[in-house]
mmCIF file of C-alpha atoms and ligand atoms in Angstrom:
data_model
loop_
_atom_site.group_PDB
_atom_site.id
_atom_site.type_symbol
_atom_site.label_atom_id
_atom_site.label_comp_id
_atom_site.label_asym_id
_atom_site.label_seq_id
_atom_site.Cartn_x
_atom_site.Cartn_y
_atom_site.Cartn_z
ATOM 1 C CA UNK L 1 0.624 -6.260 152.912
ATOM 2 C CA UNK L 2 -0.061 -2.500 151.884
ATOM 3 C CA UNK L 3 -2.977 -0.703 150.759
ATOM 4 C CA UNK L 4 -3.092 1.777 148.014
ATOM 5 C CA UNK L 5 -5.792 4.172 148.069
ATOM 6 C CA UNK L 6 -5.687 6.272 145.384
ATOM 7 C CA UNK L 7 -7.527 9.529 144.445
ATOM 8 C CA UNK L 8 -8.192 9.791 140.728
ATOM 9 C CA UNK L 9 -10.009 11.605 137.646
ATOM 10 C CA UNK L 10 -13.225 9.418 136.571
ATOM 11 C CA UNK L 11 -11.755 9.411 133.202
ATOM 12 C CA UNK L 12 -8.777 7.578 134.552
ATOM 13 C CA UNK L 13 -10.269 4.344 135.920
ATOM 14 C CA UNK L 14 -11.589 2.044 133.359
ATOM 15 C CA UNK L 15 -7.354 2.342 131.984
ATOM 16 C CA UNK L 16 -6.594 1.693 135.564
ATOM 17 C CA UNK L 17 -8.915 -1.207 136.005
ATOM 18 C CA UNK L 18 -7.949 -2.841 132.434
ATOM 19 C CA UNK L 19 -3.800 -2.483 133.270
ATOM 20 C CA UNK L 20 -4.691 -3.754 136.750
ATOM 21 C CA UNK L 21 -6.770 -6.964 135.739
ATOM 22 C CA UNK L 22 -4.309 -7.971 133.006
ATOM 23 C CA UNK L 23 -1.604 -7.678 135.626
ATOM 24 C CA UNK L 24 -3.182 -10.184 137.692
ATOM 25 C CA UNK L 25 -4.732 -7.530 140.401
ATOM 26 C CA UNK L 26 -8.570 -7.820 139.698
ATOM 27 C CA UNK L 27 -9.121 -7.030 143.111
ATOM 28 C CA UNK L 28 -10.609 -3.679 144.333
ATOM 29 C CA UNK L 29 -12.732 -1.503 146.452
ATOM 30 C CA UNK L 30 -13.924 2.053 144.113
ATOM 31 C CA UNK L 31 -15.766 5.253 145.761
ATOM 32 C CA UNK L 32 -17.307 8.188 144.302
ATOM 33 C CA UNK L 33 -15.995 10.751 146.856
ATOM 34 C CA UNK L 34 -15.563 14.588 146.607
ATOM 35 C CA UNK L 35 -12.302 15.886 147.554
ATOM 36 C CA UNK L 36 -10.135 18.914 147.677
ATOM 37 C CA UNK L 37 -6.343 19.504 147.062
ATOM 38 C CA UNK L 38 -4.095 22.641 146.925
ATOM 39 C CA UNK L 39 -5.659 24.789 144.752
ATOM 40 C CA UNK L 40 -8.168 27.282 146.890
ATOM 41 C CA UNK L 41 -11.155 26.241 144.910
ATOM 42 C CA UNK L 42 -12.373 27.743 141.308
ATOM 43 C CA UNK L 43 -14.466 30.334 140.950
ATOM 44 C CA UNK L 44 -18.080 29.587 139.049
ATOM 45 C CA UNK L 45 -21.101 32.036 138.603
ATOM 46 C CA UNK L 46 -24.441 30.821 139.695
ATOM 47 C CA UNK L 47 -27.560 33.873 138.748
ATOM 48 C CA UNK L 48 -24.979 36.942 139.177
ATOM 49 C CA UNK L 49 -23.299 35.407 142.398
ATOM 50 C CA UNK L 50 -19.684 34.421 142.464
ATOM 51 C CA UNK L 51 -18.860 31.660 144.123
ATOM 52 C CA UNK L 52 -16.090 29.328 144.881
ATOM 53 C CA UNK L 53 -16.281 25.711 144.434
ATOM 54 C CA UNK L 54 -14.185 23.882 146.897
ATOM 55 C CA UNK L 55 -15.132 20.556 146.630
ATOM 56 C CA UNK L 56 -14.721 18.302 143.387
ATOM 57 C CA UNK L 57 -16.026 14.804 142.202
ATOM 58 C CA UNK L 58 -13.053 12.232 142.173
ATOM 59 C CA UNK L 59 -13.423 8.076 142.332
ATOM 60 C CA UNK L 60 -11.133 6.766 145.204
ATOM 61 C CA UNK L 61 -9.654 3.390 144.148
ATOM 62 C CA UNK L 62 -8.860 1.090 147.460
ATOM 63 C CA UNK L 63 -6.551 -1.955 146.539
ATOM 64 C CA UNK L 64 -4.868 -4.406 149.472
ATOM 65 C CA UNK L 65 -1.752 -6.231 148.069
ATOM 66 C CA UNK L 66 0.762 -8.025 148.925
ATOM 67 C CA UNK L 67 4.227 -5.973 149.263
ATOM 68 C CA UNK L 68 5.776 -7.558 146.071
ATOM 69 C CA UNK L 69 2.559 -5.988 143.909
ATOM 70 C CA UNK L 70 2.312 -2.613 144.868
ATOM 71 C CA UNK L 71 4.677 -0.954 142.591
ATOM 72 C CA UNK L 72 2.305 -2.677 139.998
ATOM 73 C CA UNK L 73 -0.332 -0.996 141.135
ATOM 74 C CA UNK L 74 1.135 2.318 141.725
ATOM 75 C CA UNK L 75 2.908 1.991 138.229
ATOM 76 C CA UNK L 76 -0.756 1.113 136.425
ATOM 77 C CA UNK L 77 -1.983 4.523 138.548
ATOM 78 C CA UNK L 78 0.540 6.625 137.475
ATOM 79 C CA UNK L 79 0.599 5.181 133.877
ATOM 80 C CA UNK L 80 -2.832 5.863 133.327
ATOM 81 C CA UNK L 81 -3.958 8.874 135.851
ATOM 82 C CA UNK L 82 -1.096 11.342 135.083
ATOM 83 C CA UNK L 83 -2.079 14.050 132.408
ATOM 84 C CA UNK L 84 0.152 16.949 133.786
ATOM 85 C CA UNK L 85 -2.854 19.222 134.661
ATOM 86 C CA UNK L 86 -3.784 20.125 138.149
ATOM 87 C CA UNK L 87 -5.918 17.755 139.681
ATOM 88 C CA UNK L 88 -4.265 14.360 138.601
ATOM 89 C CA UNK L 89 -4.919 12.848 141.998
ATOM 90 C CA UNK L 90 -3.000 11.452 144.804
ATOM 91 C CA UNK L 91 -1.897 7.904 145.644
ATOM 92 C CA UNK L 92 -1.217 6.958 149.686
ATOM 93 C CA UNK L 93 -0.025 3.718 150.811
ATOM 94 C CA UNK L 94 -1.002 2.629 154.131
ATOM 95 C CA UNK L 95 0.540 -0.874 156.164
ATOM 96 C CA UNK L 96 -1.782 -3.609 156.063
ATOM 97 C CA UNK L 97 -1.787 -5.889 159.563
ATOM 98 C CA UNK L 98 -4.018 -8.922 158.312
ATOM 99 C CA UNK L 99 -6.548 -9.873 156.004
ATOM 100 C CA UNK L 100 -9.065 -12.559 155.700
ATOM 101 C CA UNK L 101 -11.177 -14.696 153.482
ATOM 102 C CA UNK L 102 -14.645 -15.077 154.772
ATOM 103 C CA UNK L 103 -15.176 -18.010 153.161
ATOM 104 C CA UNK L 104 -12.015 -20.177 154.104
ATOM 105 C CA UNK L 105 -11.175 -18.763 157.315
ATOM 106 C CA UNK L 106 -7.534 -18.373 155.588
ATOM 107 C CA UNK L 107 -4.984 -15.440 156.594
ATOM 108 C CA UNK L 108 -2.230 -13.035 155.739
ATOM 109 C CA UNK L 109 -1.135 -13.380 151.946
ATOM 110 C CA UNK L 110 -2.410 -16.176 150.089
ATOM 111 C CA UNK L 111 -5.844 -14.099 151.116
ATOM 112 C CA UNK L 112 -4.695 -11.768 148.034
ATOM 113 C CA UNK L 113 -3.835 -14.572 145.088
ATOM 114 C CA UNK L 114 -6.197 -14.497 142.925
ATOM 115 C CA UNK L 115 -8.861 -17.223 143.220
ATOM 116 C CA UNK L 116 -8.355 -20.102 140.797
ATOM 117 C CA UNK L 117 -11.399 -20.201 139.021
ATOM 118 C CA UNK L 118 -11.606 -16.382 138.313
HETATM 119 N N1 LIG N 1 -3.746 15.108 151.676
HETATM 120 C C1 LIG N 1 -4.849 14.535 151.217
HETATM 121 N N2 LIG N 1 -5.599 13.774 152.045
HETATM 122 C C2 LIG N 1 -6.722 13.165 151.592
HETATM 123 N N3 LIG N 1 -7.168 13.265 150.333
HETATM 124 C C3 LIG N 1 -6.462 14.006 149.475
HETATM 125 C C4 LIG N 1 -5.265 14.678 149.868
HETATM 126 N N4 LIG N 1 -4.785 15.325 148.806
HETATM 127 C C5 LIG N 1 -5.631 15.079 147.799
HETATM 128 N N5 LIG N 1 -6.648 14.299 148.200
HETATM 129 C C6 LIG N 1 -7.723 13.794 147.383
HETATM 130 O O1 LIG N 1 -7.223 13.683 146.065
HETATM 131 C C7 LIG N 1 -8.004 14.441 145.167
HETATM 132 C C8 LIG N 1 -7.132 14.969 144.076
HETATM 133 O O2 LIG N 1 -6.187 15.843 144.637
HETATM 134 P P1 LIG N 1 -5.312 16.749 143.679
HETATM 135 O O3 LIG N 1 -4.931 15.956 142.483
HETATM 136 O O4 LIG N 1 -5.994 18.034 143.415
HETATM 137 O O5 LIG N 1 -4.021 16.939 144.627
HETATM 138 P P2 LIG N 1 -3.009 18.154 144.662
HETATM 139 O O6 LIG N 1 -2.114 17.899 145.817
HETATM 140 O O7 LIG N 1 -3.776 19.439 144.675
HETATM 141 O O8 LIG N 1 -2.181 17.983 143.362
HETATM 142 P P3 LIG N 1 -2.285 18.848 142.001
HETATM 143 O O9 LIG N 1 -1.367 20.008 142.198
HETATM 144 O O10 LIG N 1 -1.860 17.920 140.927
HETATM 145 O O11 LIG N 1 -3.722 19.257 141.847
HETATM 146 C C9 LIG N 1 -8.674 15.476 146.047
HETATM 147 O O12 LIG N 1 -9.864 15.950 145.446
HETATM 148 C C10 LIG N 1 -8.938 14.711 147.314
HETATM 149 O O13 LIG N 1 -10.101 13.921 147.160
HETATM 150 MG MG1 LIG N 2 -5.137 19.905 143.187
#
């Protein structure tokens, strides 16, 4: 199991979420976070002052899968988030020890099929 987490332009989820779902990956966690990443920051005006604005909006998508999915989801990111511009986002995917359905009690995989009536 392996979670993606990926950082991404607002624009870019509801493409995201519509590749994802008809893929058969319904399943995820989304944050409004703010985040920083190379560039030093741009420069705005606010009433004469300069100042530098380090910190911008971006959703971060959380999605656990089983190992067989996750170019799937990294594919539907990358498919859907990449422009070209500065800023795109960033996708990290971290090992994934266990999961488990409240409900059932059940473990590991079959925690991440997706439920028969949905
Ligand atoms: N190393 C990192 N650790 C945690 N979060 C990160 C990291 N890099 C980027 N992020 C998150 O991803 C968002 C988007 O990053 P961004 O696309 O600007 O990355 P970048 O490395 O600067 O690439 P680019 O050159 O395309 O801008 C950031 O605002 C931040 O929330
Ligand atoms: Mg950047």
């Amino acid at each position: 199991m392996k979670k993606i987490e990926a950082f991404i332009r607002y624009e870019a989820f509801d493409p995201i979420r519509n590749a994802l779902t008809e893929q058969g990956v319904p399943s995820m966690s989304v944050t409004e976070v703010k985040g920083s990443g190379r560039q030093g920051g741009i420069t705005e005006r606010y009433r004469g002052a300069e100042l530098v604005i380090h910190l911008r909006p971006k959703l971060k998508i959380e999605i656990v899968v089983g190992d067989h999915e996750v170019d799937i989801v990294v594919n539907a990111i990358l498919e859907n988030a990449q422009t070209g511009e500065v800023g795109d986002g960033k996708i990290f995917i971290l090992p994934v020890e266990d999961a488990i359905r409240v409900r059932t009690g059940e473990r590991g995989d079959v925690v991440m099929e997706t439920h028969p009536t949905e």
